[in-house]
Coordinates of N, CA and C in Angstrom, one line a residue:
M83 N 0.8 -1.2 0.0 CA 0.0 0.0 0.0 C 0.9 1.3 0.0
D84 N 2.1 1.2 0.6 CA 3.0 2.3 0.6 C 3.4 2.8 -0.7
A85 N 3.4 1.8 -1.7 CA 3.8 2.2 -3.1 C 2.8 2.9 -3.9
L86 N 1.6 3.0 -3.4 CA 0.5 3.6 -4.1 C 0.6 5.1 -3.9
P87 N 0.1 5.9 -4.9 CA 0.0 7.3 -4.8 C -0.9 7.7 -3.6
E88 N -0.6 8.9 -3.1 CA -1.3 9.3 -1.8 C -2.8 9.3 -2.0
Y89 N -3.3 9.8 -3.2 CA -4.7 9.9 -3.3 C -5.4 8.5 -3.3
E90 N -4.6 7.5 -3.8 CA -5.2 6.1 -3.8 C -5.1 5.5 -2.3
R91 N -4.1 5.9 -1.6 CA -4.1 5.4 -0.2 C -5.2 6.1 0.6
T92 N -5.5 7.4 0.3 CA -6.5 8.0 1.0 C -7.9 7.4 0.7
T93 N -8.1 7.1 -0.6 CA -9.3 6.4 -1.0 C -9.5 5.1 -0.3
L94 N -8.5 4.3 -0.2 CA -8.5 3.0 0.4 C -8.9 3.1 1.9
R95 N -8.3 4.1 2.5 CA -8.6 4.4 4.0 C -10.0 4.7 4.2
M96 N -10.6 5.6 3.3 CA -12.0 6.0 3.4 C -12.9 4.8 3.1
V97 N -12.6 3.9 2.2 CA -13.4 2.7 1.9 C -13.4 1.9 3.2
E98 N -12.2 1.7 3.8 CA -12.1 0.9 5.0 C -12.9 1.5 6.2
R99 N -12.8 2.8 6.3 CA -13.6 3.5 7.4 C -15.1 3.3 7.2
R100 N -15.5 3.4 5.9 CA -16.9 3.2 5.7 C -17.4 1.8 5.9
R101 N -16.5 0.8 5.6 CA -16.9 -0.6 5.9 C -17.0 -0.8 7.4
L102 N -16.1 -0.3 8.1 CA -16.2 -0.5 9.6 C -17.3 0.2 10.2
A103 N -17.8 1.3 9.6 CA -18.9 2.1 10.2 C -20.2 1.3 10.5
T104 N -20.5 0.4 9.7 CA -21.7 -0.4 9.9 C -21.6 -1.1 11.2
G105 N -20.4 -1.7 11.6 CA -20.3 -2.4 12.9 C -20.3 -1.4 14.0
F106 N -19.7 -0.2 13.8 CA -19.7 0.8 14.9 C -21.1 1.2 15.2
A107 N -21.9 1.5 14.2 CA -23.3 1.9 14.4 C -24.1 0.8 15.1
K108 N -23.9 -0.4 14.7 CA -24.7 -1.5 15.4 C -24.2 -1.6 16.8
Q109 N -22.9 -1.4 17.1 CA -22.4 -1.5 18.4 C -23.0 -0.4 19.3
I110 N -23.2 0.8 18.8 CA -23.8 1.9 19.5 C -25.2 1.6 19.9
A111 N -25.9 1.1 18.9 CA -27.4 0.8 19.1 C -27.5 -0.3 20.2
L112 N -26.7 -1.4 20.1 CA -26.8 -2.5 21.0 C -26.4 -2.1 22.4
T113 N -25.4 -1.3 22.5 CA -24.8 -0.9 23.8 C -25.8 0.1 24.5
T114 N -26.4 1.0 23.8 CA -27.2 2.0 24.5 C -28.6 1.5 24.7
G115 N -29.1 0.5 23.9 CA -30.4 0.0 23.9 C -31.0 -0.4 25.3
P116 N -30.2 -1.1 26.1 CA -30.7 -1.5 27.4 C -30.9 -0.3 28.4
F117 N -30.4 0.9 28.1 CA -30.5 2.0 28.9 C -31.6 3.0 28.5
L118 N -32.2 2.7 27.3 CA -33.1 3.6 26.8 C -34.6 3.3 27.2
D119 N -35.4 4.3 27.1 CA -36.9 4.1 27.5 C -37.7 3.8 26.2
K120 N -37.1 3.8 25.1 CA -37.8 3.5 23.8 C -36.8 2.7 22.9
P121 N -37.4 2.1 21.9 CA -36.5 1.4 20.9 C -35.5 2.3 20.2
F122 N -34.3 1.9 19.9 CA -33.4 2.7 19.2 C -33.9 3.2 17.9
S123 N -34.8 2.4 17.3 CA -35.3 2.8 16.0 C -36.2 4.0 16.1
E124 N -36.7 4.4 17.3 CA -37.5 5.6 17.5 C -36.7 6.8 18.0
C125 N -35.4 6.6 18.0 CA -34.6 7.7 18.7 C -34.1 8.7 17.7
D126 N -33.9 9.9 18.2 CA -33.2 11.0 17.5 C -31.8 11.0 18.0
V127 N -30.8 11.0 17.2 CA -29.4 10.7 17.6 C -28.5 11.9 17.1
V128 N -27.6 12.3 17.9 CA -26.5 13.3 17.4 C -25.2 12.6 17.6
D129 N -24.4 12.7 16.5 CA -23.0 12.1 16.5 C -22.1 13.3 16.5
V130 N -21.5 13.5 17.7 CA -20.6 14.7 18.0 C -19.2 14.4 17.5
G131 N -18.7 15.2 16.6 CA -17.4 14.9 16.0 C -17.5 13.7 15.1
C132 N -18.4 13.8 14.1 CA -18.8 12.7 13.3 C -17.8 12.4 12.2
G133 N -16.7 13.2 12.0 CA -15.7 13.0 11.0 C -16.3 13.0 9.6
Y134 N -16.0 12.0 8.8 CA -16.5 11.9 7.5 C -18.0 11.6 7.4
G135 N -18.6 11.2 8.6 CA -20.0 11.0 8.6 C -20.4 9.5 8.3
Y136 N -19.5 8.6 8.2 CA -19.8 7.3 7.9 C -20.6 6.6 8.9
T137 N -20.2 6.7 10.2 CA -21.0 6.1 11.3 C -22.4 6.7 11.4
A138 N -22.4 8.1 11.3 CA -23.7 8.7 11.3 C -24.6 8.2 10.2
L139 N -24.1 8.0 9.0 CA -24.9 7.5 7.9 C -25.5 6.1 8.3
E140 N -24.7 5.3 8.9 CA -25.1 3.9 9.3 C -26.1 4.0 10.4
L141 N -25.9 4.9 11.4 CA -26.8 5.1 12.5 C -28.2 5.5 11.9
G142 N -28.2 6.3 10.8 CA -29.5 6.7 10.2 C -30.3 5.5 9.7
K143 N -29.7 4.4 9.5 CA -30.4 3.2 9.1 C -31.0 2.5 10.3
L144 N -30.6 2.9 11.5 CA -31.1 2.2 12.7 C -32.0 3.0 13.6
C145 N -32.0 4.4 13.4 CA -32.7 5.3 14.2 C -33.7 6.1 13.4
R146 N -34.4 7.0 14.1 CA -35.4 7.8 13.4 C -34.7 8.9 12.6
T147 N -33.9 9.7 13.3 CA -33.1 10.8 12.7 C -31.7 10.8 13.3
V148 N -30.8 11.3 12.5 CA -29.4 11.5 13.0 C -28.9 12.9 12.5
V149 N -28.2 13.6 13.5 CA -27.5 14.8 13.2 C -26.1 14.6 13.4
G150 N -25.2 14.9 12.5 CA -23.8 14.8 12.7 C -23.2 16.2 12.8
I151 N -22.3 16.4 13.7 CA -21.6 17.7 13.8 C -20.1 17.5 13.8
E152 N -19.4 18.3 13.0 CA -18.0 18.2 12.8 C -17.4 19.5 12.5
P153 N -16.4 20.0 13.2 CA -15.8 21.3 13.0 C -14.7 21.3 11.9
N154 N -14.2 20.1 11.5 CA -13.1 20.1 10.6 C -13.6 20.2 9.1
G155 N -13.3 21.2 8.4 CA -13.8 21.5 7.1 C -13.4 20.4 6.1
A156 N -12.2 19.8 6.2 CA -11.8 18.8 5.3 C -12.7 17.5 5.4
L157 N -13.1 17.2 6.6 CA -13.9 16.0 6.9 C -15.4 16.4 6.5
A158 N -15.7 17.6 6.8 CA -17.1 18.0 6.6 C -17.6 17.9 5.2
E159 N -16.7 18.1 4.2 CA -17.1 18.0 2.8 C -17.7 16.7 2.5
E160 N -17.1 15.6 2.9 CA -17.6 14.3 2.7 C -18.9 14.0 3.4
A161 N -19.0 14.5 4.7 CA -20.2 14.3 5.5 C -21.4 15.1 4.9
N162 N -21.1 16.3 4.4 CA -22.1 17.0 3.7 C -22.7 16.3 2.5
R163 N -21.8 15.7 1.7 CA -22.2 14.9 0.5 C -23.1 13.7 0.9
L164 N -22.7 13.0 2.0 CA -23.5 11.9 2.4 C -24.9 12.3 2.8
A165 N -24.9 13.4 3.6 CA -26.2 13.9 4.1 C -27.1 14.3 3.0
A166 N -26.5 14.9 1.9 CA -27.3 15.4 0.8 C -27.7 14.4 -0.2
E167 N -26.9 13.3 -0.3 CA -27.1 12.4 -1.4 C -27.6 11.0 -1.0
E168 N -27.4 10.6 0.3 CA -27.6 9.2 0.6 C -28.5 9.0 1.8
A169 N -28.9 10.0 2.6 CA -29.7 9.7 3.8 C -30.7 10.8 4.1
P170 N -31.9 10.6 3.8 CA -32.9 11.7 4.0 C -33.1 12.1 5.5
N171 N -32.7 11.1 6.4 CA -32.9 11.4 7.8 C -31.6 11.8 8.5
F172 N -30.5 12.1 7.7 CA -29.2 12.5 8.2 C -29.0 14.0 7.9
T173 N -28.9 14.8 8.9 CA -28.6 16.2 8.8 C -27.1 16.4 9.3
F174 N -26.4 17.3 8.5 CA -25.0 17.5 8.9 C -24.8 19.0 9.2
R175 N -24.0 19.3 10.2 CA -23.7 20.7 10.5 C -22.2 20.8 10.6
T176 N -21.6 21.8 10.0 CA -20.2 22.1 10.3 C -20.2 23.0 11.5
Q177 N -19.9 22.4 12.7 CA -20.1 23.0 13.9 C -19.2 22.5 15.0
S178 N -18.7 23.3 15.9 CA -17.9 22.9 17.0 C -18.8 22.6 18.2
I179 N -18.3 21.8 19.1 CA -19.1 21.5 20.3 C -19.3 22.8 21.1
N180 N -18.4 23.8 20.9 CA -18.5 25.0 21.7 C -19.8 25.8 21.2
D181 N -20.3 25.5 20.1 CA -21.5 26.2 19.5 C -22.7 25.3 19.5
F182 N -22.6 24.1 20.2 CA -23.7 23.2 20.2 C -24.6 23.5 21.4
D183 N -25.8 24.1 21.1 CA -26.7 24.6 22.1 C -28.1 24.0 22.0
D184 N -28.3 22.9 21.4 CA -29.6 22.2 21.4 C -30.0 21.9 22.8
R185 N -31.4 21.9 23.0 CA -31.9 21.7 24.3 C -33.0 20.6 24.2
E186 N -32.7 19.5 24.9 CA -33.6 18.3 25.0 C -34.2 17.9 23.6
R187 N -33.3 17.8 22.7 CA -33.7 17.4 21.3 C -33.4 16.0 20.9
F188 N -32.4 15.4 21.6 CA -31.9 14.1 21.2 C -32.2 13.0 22.3
D189 N -32.3 11.8 21.8 CA -32.4 10.6 22.7 C -31.0 10.0 22.9
V190 N -30.2 10.1 22.0 CA -28.8 9.5 22.1 C -27.8 10.5 21.6
A191 N -26.7 10.7 22.3 CA -25.6 11.5 21.9 C -24.4 10.6 21.9
V192 N -23.7 10.6 20.7 CA -22.5 9.8 20.5 C -21.2 10.6 20.6
L193 N -20.3 10.2 21.4 CA -18.9 10.8 21.4 C -18.0 9.6 21.3
D194 N -17.7 9.2 20.1 CA -16.9 8.1 19.8 C -15.5 8.5 19.5
N195 N -14.6 8.3 20.5 CA -13.2 8.8 20.4 C -13.1 10.3 20.0
V196 N -13.9 11.1 20.7 CA -13.9 12.5 20.5 C -13.5 13.3 21.8
L197 N -13.8 12.8 23.0 CA -13.6 13.5 24.2 C -12.1 13.9 24.4
E198 N -11.2 13.0 23.9 CA -9.8 13.2 24.1 C -9.2 14.3 23.2
H199 N -10.1 14.9 22.3 CA -9.7 16.0 21.5 C -10.3 17.3 22.0
L200 N -11.0 17.3 23.1 CA -11.7 18.5 23.6 C -11.0 19.0 24.9
D201 N -10.5 20.2 24.8 CA -9.8 20.8 26.0 C -10.8 21.2 27.1
A202 N -12.0 21.7 26.7 CA -13.0 22.1 27.6 C -14.0 21.0 27.9
Q203 N -13.6 19.9 28.5 CA -14.4 18.7 28.6 C -15.6 19.0 29.6
P204 N -15.5 19.6 30.7 CA -16.7 19.9 31.5 C -17.8 20.6 30.7
D205 N -17.4 21.6 30.0 CA -18.4 22.4 29.2 C -19.0 21.5 28.1
A206 N -18.2 20.6 27.5 CA -18.7 19.7 26.4 C -19.8 18.8 27.0
L207 N -19.5 18.2 28.2 CA -20.4 17.3 28.8 C -21.7 18.0 29.2
E208 N -21.6 19.2 29.7 CA -22.8 20.0 30.0 C -23.6 20.2 28.8
R209 N -23.0 20.6 27.7 CA -23.8 20.8 26.4 C -24.5 19.5 26.0
I210 N -23.8 18.4 26.1 CA -24.4 17.1 25.8 C -25.5 16.8 26.7
A211 N -25.4 17.0 28.0 CA -26.5 16.7 28.9 C -27.7 17.6 28.6
N212 N -27.4 18.9 28.2 CA -28.5 19.8 27.9 C -29.3 19.3 26.6
A213 N -28.5 18.7 25.7 CA -29.1 18.3 24.4 C -30.0 17.1 24.6
L214 N -29.8 16.3 25.6 CA -30.5 15.1 25.8 C -31.9 15.3 26.4
R215 N -32.8 14.5 25.9 CA -34.1 14.5 26.5 C -34.0 13.7 27.8
P216 N -34.9 13.9 28.8 CA -34.9 13.0 30.0 C -35.1 11.6 29.5
G217 N -34.3 10.7 30.1 CA -34.3 9.3 29.7 C -33.4 9.0 28.5
G218 N -32.8 10.1 27.9 CA -31.8 9.9 26.8 C -30.5 9.5 27.4
V219 N -29.6 9.0 26.5 CA -28.3 8.6 26.9 C -27.1 9.1 26.1
A220 N -26.0 9.3 26.7 CA -24.8 9.6 26.0 C -23.9 8.4 25.9
Y221 N -23.4 8.1 24.7 CA -22.5 7.0 24.5 C -21.1 7.6 24.4
I222 N -20.2 7.3 25.3 CA -18.9 7.9 25.4 C -17.8 6.9 25.3
L223 N -17.0 6.9 24.3 CA -15.9 6.0 24.1 C -14.6 6.8 24.1
V224 N -13.7 6.6 25.0 CA -12.5 7.5 25.0 C -11.3 6.7 25.5
P225 N -10.1 6.9 24.9 CA -8.9 6.2 25.4 C -8.6 6.5 26.8
N226 N -7.9 5.6 27.5 CA -7.4 5.8 28.8 C -6.0 6.4 28.7
K227 N -5.8 7.6 29.3 CA -4.6 8.3 29.2 C -3.4 7.4 29.7
L228 N -3.7 6.6 30.7 CA -2.6 5.8 31.3 C -2.3 4.5 30.6
W229 N -3.0 4.2 29.6 CA -2.7 2.9 28.8 C -1.3 3.1 28.2
P230 N -0.4 2.2 28.3 CA 1.0 2.4 27.9 C 1.2 2.7 26.4
I231 N 0.4 2.2 25.5 CA 0.5 2.5 24.1 C -0.6 3.5 23.7
E232 N -0.1 4.6 23.3 CA -1.1 5.7 22.9 C -2.0 5.4 21.8
A233 N -3.2 5.8 21.9 CA -4.3 5.2 20.9 C -4.1 5.8 19.5
H234 N -3.7 7.0 19.3 CA -3.7 7.6 18.0 C -2.4 7.3 17.2
Y235 N -1.3 7.3 17.9 CA 0.0 7.2 17.2 C 0.7 5.9 17.5
A236 N 0.1 5.1 18.4 CA 0.7 3.8 18.7 C 2.1 3.8 19.2
L237 N 2.4 4.9 19.9 CA 3.8 5.1 20.5 C 3.7 4.8 22.0
P238 N 4.7 4.1 22.5 CA 4.7 3.8 24.0 C 4.8 5.1 24.8
F239 N 4.0 5.2 25.8 CA 4.0 6.3 26.8 C 3.9 7.7 26.3
L240 N 3.5 7.8 25.0 CA 3.3 9.2 24.5 C 2.3 10.0 25.3
S241 N 1.2 9.4 25.7 CA 0.1 10.1 26.4 C 0.5 10.5 27.8
W242 N 1.6 9.9 28.3 CA 2.1 10.2 29.7 C 2.9 11.5 29.7
M243 N 3.3 11.9 28.6 CA 4.3 13.0 28.5 C 3.6 14.4 28.5
P244 N 4.3 15.4 29.0 CA 3.8 16.8 28.7 C 3.9 17.1 27.2
V245 N 3.0 17.9 26.8 CA 2.8 18.1 25.3 C 4.1 18.6 24.7
P246 N 4.9 19.5 25.2 CA 6.2 19.8 24.5 C 7.1 18.6 24.3
L247 N 7.2 17.7 25.3 CA 8.0 16.5 25.1 C 7.4 15.6 24.2
A248 N 6.0 15.4 24.2 CA 5.3 14.6 23.3 C 5.5 15.0 21.9
N249 N 5.5 16.3 21.6 CA 5.7 16.9 20.3 C 7.1 16.5 19.8
R250 N 8.1 16.5 20.6 CA 9.5 16.1 20.2 C 9.5 14.7 19.9
Y251 N 8.8 13.9 20.7 CA 8.8 12.4 20.5 C 8.1 12.1 19.1
L252 N 7.0 12.8 18.8 CA 6.4 12.6 17.5 C 7.3 13.0 16.3
R253 N 8.0 14.1 16.5 CA 8.9 14.5 15.4 C 10.1 13.5 15.2
L254 N 10.6 13.1 16.4 CA 11.7 12.2 16.3 C 11.3 10.9 15.6
T255 N 10.1 10.4 15.9 CA 9.6 9.1 15.3 C 9.0 9.3 14.0
K256 N 8.9 10.6 13.5 CA 8.2 10.9 12.2 C 6.8 10.5 12.2
R257 N 6.1 10.5 13.3 CA 4.7 10.1 13.3 C 3.8 11.3 13.3
G258 N 4.3 12.5 13.5 CA 3.5 13.7 13.5 C 4.3 14.9 14.0
H259 N 3.6 16.0 14.3 CA 4.3 17.2 14.7 C 3.8 17.8 16.0
D260 N 2.5 17.7 16.2 CA 1.9 18.4 17.4 C 0.8 17.5 18.0
Y261 N 1.1 17.1 19.2 CA 0.2 16.2 20.0 C -1.0 16.9 20.7
T262 N -1.0 18.2 20.6 CA -2.0 18.9 21.4 C -3.4 18.5 21.2
D263 N -3.8 18.3 19.9 CA -5.2 18.0 19.6 C -5.7 16.7 20.3
A264 N -4.8 15.7 20.4 CA -5.2 14.4 21.0 C -4.8 14.2 22.4
S265 N -4.4 15.3 23.1 CA -3.7 15.1 24.4 C -4.6 15.2 25.6
Y266 N -5.9 15.2 25.4 CA -6.8 15.5 26.5 C -7.5 14.2 27.0
A267 N -7.0 13.1 26.7 CA -7.6 11.8 27.2 C -7.5 11.8 28.7
P268 N -8.6 11.4 29.3 CA -8.5 11.3 30.8 C -8.1 10.0 31.3
G269 N -7.5 10.0 32.5 CA -7.3 8.7 33.2 C -8.6 8.3 33.9
Y270 N -8.6 7.2 34.6 CA -9.9 6.8 35.3 C -10.4 7.7 36.3
I271 N -9.5 8.3 37.2 CA -10.0 9.2 38.2 C -10.5 10.5 37.6
R272 N -9.8 11.0 36.6 CA -10.3 12.2 35.9 C -11.7 11.9 35.2
M273 N -11.8 10.8 34.6 CA -13.1 10.4 34.0 C -14.2 10.4 35.0
R274 N -14.0 9.8 36.1 CA -15.0 9.7 37.2 C -15.4 11.1 37.6
K275 N -14.4 12.0 37.8 CA -14.6 13.4 38.2 C -15.5 14.1 37.2
L276 N -15.1 14.0 36.0 CA -15.9 14.7 34.9 C -17.4 14.2 34.9
L277 N -17.6 13.0 35.1 CA -19.0 12.5 35.1 C -19.7 12.9 36.4
A278 N -19.0 13.0 37.5 CA -19.6 13.4 38.7 C -20.1 14.9 38.7
Q279 N -19.4 15.7 37.8 CA -19.8 17.1 37.7 C -21.2 17.2 37.0
R280 N -21.7 16.2 36.5 CA -23.0 16.2 35.8 C -24.0 15.3 36.6
P281 N -24.5 15.8 37.7 CA -25.4 14.9 38.5 C -26.7 14.5 37.8
E282 N -27.1 15.2 36.7 CA -28.3 14.8 36.0 C -28.0 13.6 35.1
L283 N -26.8 13.2 35.0 CA -26.4 12.0 34.2 C -26.0 10.9 35.2
E284 N -26.7 9.7 35.0 CA -26.4 8.5 35.7 C -25.4 7.7 34.8
A285 N -24.1 7.7 35.1 CA -23.1 7.2 34.3 C -22.8 5.7 34.7
T286 N -22.6 4.9 33.7 CA -22.2 3.5 33.9 C -21.1 3.1 33.0
F287 N -20.0 2.6 33.6 CA -18.9 2.1 32.8 C -19.4 0.7 32.3
T288 N -19.4 0.4 31.0 CA -20.0 -0.8 30.5 C -19.1 -1.4 29.4
V289 N -19.5 -2.6 29.0 CA -18.7 -3.3 28.0 C -19.6 -3.2 26.7
P290 N -19.0 -3.5 25.5 CA -19.8 -3.4 24.3 C -20.9 -4.4 24.3
G291 N -22.0 -3.9 23.6 CA -23.2 -4.8 23.5 C -22.9 -6.1 22.8
D292 N -22.0 -6.0 21.8 CA -21.6 -7.2 21.0 C -20.1 -7.2 20.9
V293 N -19.4 -8.0 21.6 CA -18.0 -8.0 21.6 C -17.4 -8.2 20.3
S294 N -18.1 -9.0 19.5 CA -17.5 -9.4 18.1 C -17.5 -8.2 17.2
L295 N -18.3 -7.1 17.5 CA -18.3 -5.9 16.6 C -17.2 -5.0 17.0
A296 N -16.6 -5.1 18.1 CA -15.6 -4.2 18.6 C -14.2 -4.4 17.8
E297 N -13.4 -3.3 17.8 CA -12.1 -3.5 17.1 C -11.3 -4.4 18.0
G298 N -10.8 -5.5 17.3 CA -10.1 -6.5 18.1 C -11.0 -7.5 18.8
G299 N -12.3 -7.4 18.6 CA -13.2 -8.2 19.3 C -13.1 -9.7 19.0
G300 N -12.5 -10.0 18.0 CA -12.3 -11.5 17.6 C -11.2 -12.1 18.4
S301 N -10.3 -11.4 19.0 CA -9.2 -12.0 19.7 C -9.5 -12.5 21.1
K302 N -8.8 -13.5 21.5 CA -9.0 -14.1 22.8 C -8.7 -13.1 23.9
I303 N -7.6 -12.3 23.7 CA -7.2 -11.4 24.7 C -8.3 -10.4 25.0
Y304 N -8.9 -9.9 23.9 CA -10.0 -8.9 24.0 C -11.2 -9.5 24.8
T305 N -11.5 -10.7 24.4 CA -12.7 -11.4 25.0 C -12.4 -11.6 26.5
L306 N -11.2 -12.0 26.8 CA -10.8 -12.2 28.2 C -10.9 -10.9 29.0
G307 N -10.4 -9.8 28.3 CA -10.4 -8.5 29.0 C -11.8 -8.1 29.3
V308 N -12.7 -8.3 28.4 CA -14.1 -7.9 28.6 C -14.7 -8.7 29.7
A309 N -14.4 -10.0 29.7 CA -15.0 -10.9 30.8 C -14.4 -10.4 32.2
A310 N -13.1 -10.0 32.2 CA -12.5 -9.5 33.4 C -13.2 -8.2 33.9
L311 N -13.5 -7.3 33.0 CA -14.2 -6.1 33.4 C -15.6 -6.3 33.9
R312 N -16.3 -7.3 33.3 CA -17.6 -7.7 33.8 C -17.5 -8.2 35.3
R313 N -16.5 -9.0 35.6 CA -16.4 -9.6 36.9 C -15.7 -8.7 37.9
F314 N -14.8 -7.9 37.5 CA -14.0 -7.0 38.4 C -14.0 -5.6 37.9
P315 N -15.1 -4.8 38.1 CA -15.2 -3.5 37.6 C -14.0 -2.6 38.0
A316 N -13.3 -2.9 39.0 CA -12.1 -2.0 39.4 C -11.1 -2.0 38.3
L317 N -11.1 -3.0 37.4 CA -10.1 -3.1 36.4 C -10.3 -2.0 35.3
W318 N -11.4 -1.3 35.4 CA -11.6 -0.1 34.4 C -10.4 0.8 34.6
A319 N -9.8 0.9 35.8 CA -8.8 1.9 36.0 C -7.6 1.6 35.1
I320 N -7.4 0.4 34.7 CA -6.2 0.0 33.8 C -6.7 -0.5 32.4
S321 N -7.9 -0.2 32.1 CA -8.5 -0.6 30.8 C -7.8 0.3 29.7
K322 N -7.8 -0.3 28.5 CA -7.2 0.4 27.3 C -8.1 1.7 27.0
A323 N -9.4 1.6 27.2 CA -10.3 2.7 26.9 C -11.5 2.6 27.9
F324 N -12.2 3.7 28.0 CA -13.4 3.7 28.8 C -14.7 3.7 27.9
L325 N -15.6 2.9 28.1 CA -16.9 2.9 27.5 C -17.9 3.3 28.5
V326 N -18.6 4.4 28.4 CA -19.5 4.9 29.4 C -20.9 5.1 28.7
V327 N -21.9 4.7 29.3 CA -23.3 5.1 28.9 C -23.8 5.9 30.0
A328 N -24.2 7.2 29.8 CA -24.6 8.1 30.8 C -26.1 8.5 30.5
R329 N -27.0 8.1 31.3 CA -28.4 8.3 31.1 C -28.9 9.5 31.9
K330 N -29.6 10.4 31.1 CA -30.1 11.6 31.8 C -31.4 11.3 32.6
R331 N -31.3 11.7 33.9 CA -32.3 11.3 34.8 C -33.6 12.0 34.4
T332 N -34.7 11.4 34.6 CA -36.0 12.0 34.4 C -36.5 12.7 35.6
P333 N -36.8 14.0 35.6 CA -37.3 14.7 36.8 C -38.5 14.0 37.4
V334 N -38.5 14.0 38.7 CA -39.7 13.4 39.5 C -41.0 14.0 39.0
G335 N -41.9 13.1 38.6 CA -43.2 13.5 38.2 C -43.3 13.7 36.7
Q336 N -42.2 13.6 36.0 CA -42.2 13.8 34.5 C -42.0 12.4 33.9
Q337 N -42.8 12.1 32.9 CA -42.7 10.9 32.2 C -41.7 11.0 31.1
P338 N -40.9 10.0 30.7 CA -40.0 10.1 29.6 C -40.7 10.4 28.3
G339 N -40.1 11.2 27.4 CA -40.8 11.6 26.2 C -40.5 10.6 25.1

């Protein structure tokens, strides 16, 4: 693949992302389903940081409506095309989480490997909570900062380093130049504190609804790891990533919508 022209390598990567998106969307539906007050097929979903929009497009086949938001203009071009040409129930916005002000509009909010790119995480989670209807859920998948192999660049201990040192490491290994954008992954204690700041959200660390759909889900190591997390929840502290479903509490006397 390295011998191919750059545009061909880019095309192949996009094809692979789109292929994987079907499994990602099914995983989100299966994982959030037990926490919802209604079938996933009746839900309005927002995919925050939707990238090219492939997962949002596949979610649209499983839910009532889906809105994708993405601030990166290069990614937004493809997401706009998908929303315009392929999915009548998929709406796309070129929008930052900092401008996300919807109120009680969605049943499911997806942050799939997005939180580690957000420097103002408490504000982001507040906006997500505000956007959820009572009984709605946030699906949050984020790498563990303390996992030895960094999730984006696959470099040992990169996420443990201060950003200036991490930047030097990236340049030395020729993997990149600036780690700032991916440097906000929380550790377990930080993740618990972030969730505790939103008392309207009842957060649960959980395992994927279908292990076989997860990246690496076919391996025995992954299967054993999931089984260990089910039996010993304290192991989340050293897990490779955190998967959280946070359900917005229904006010007393109010029926879920």
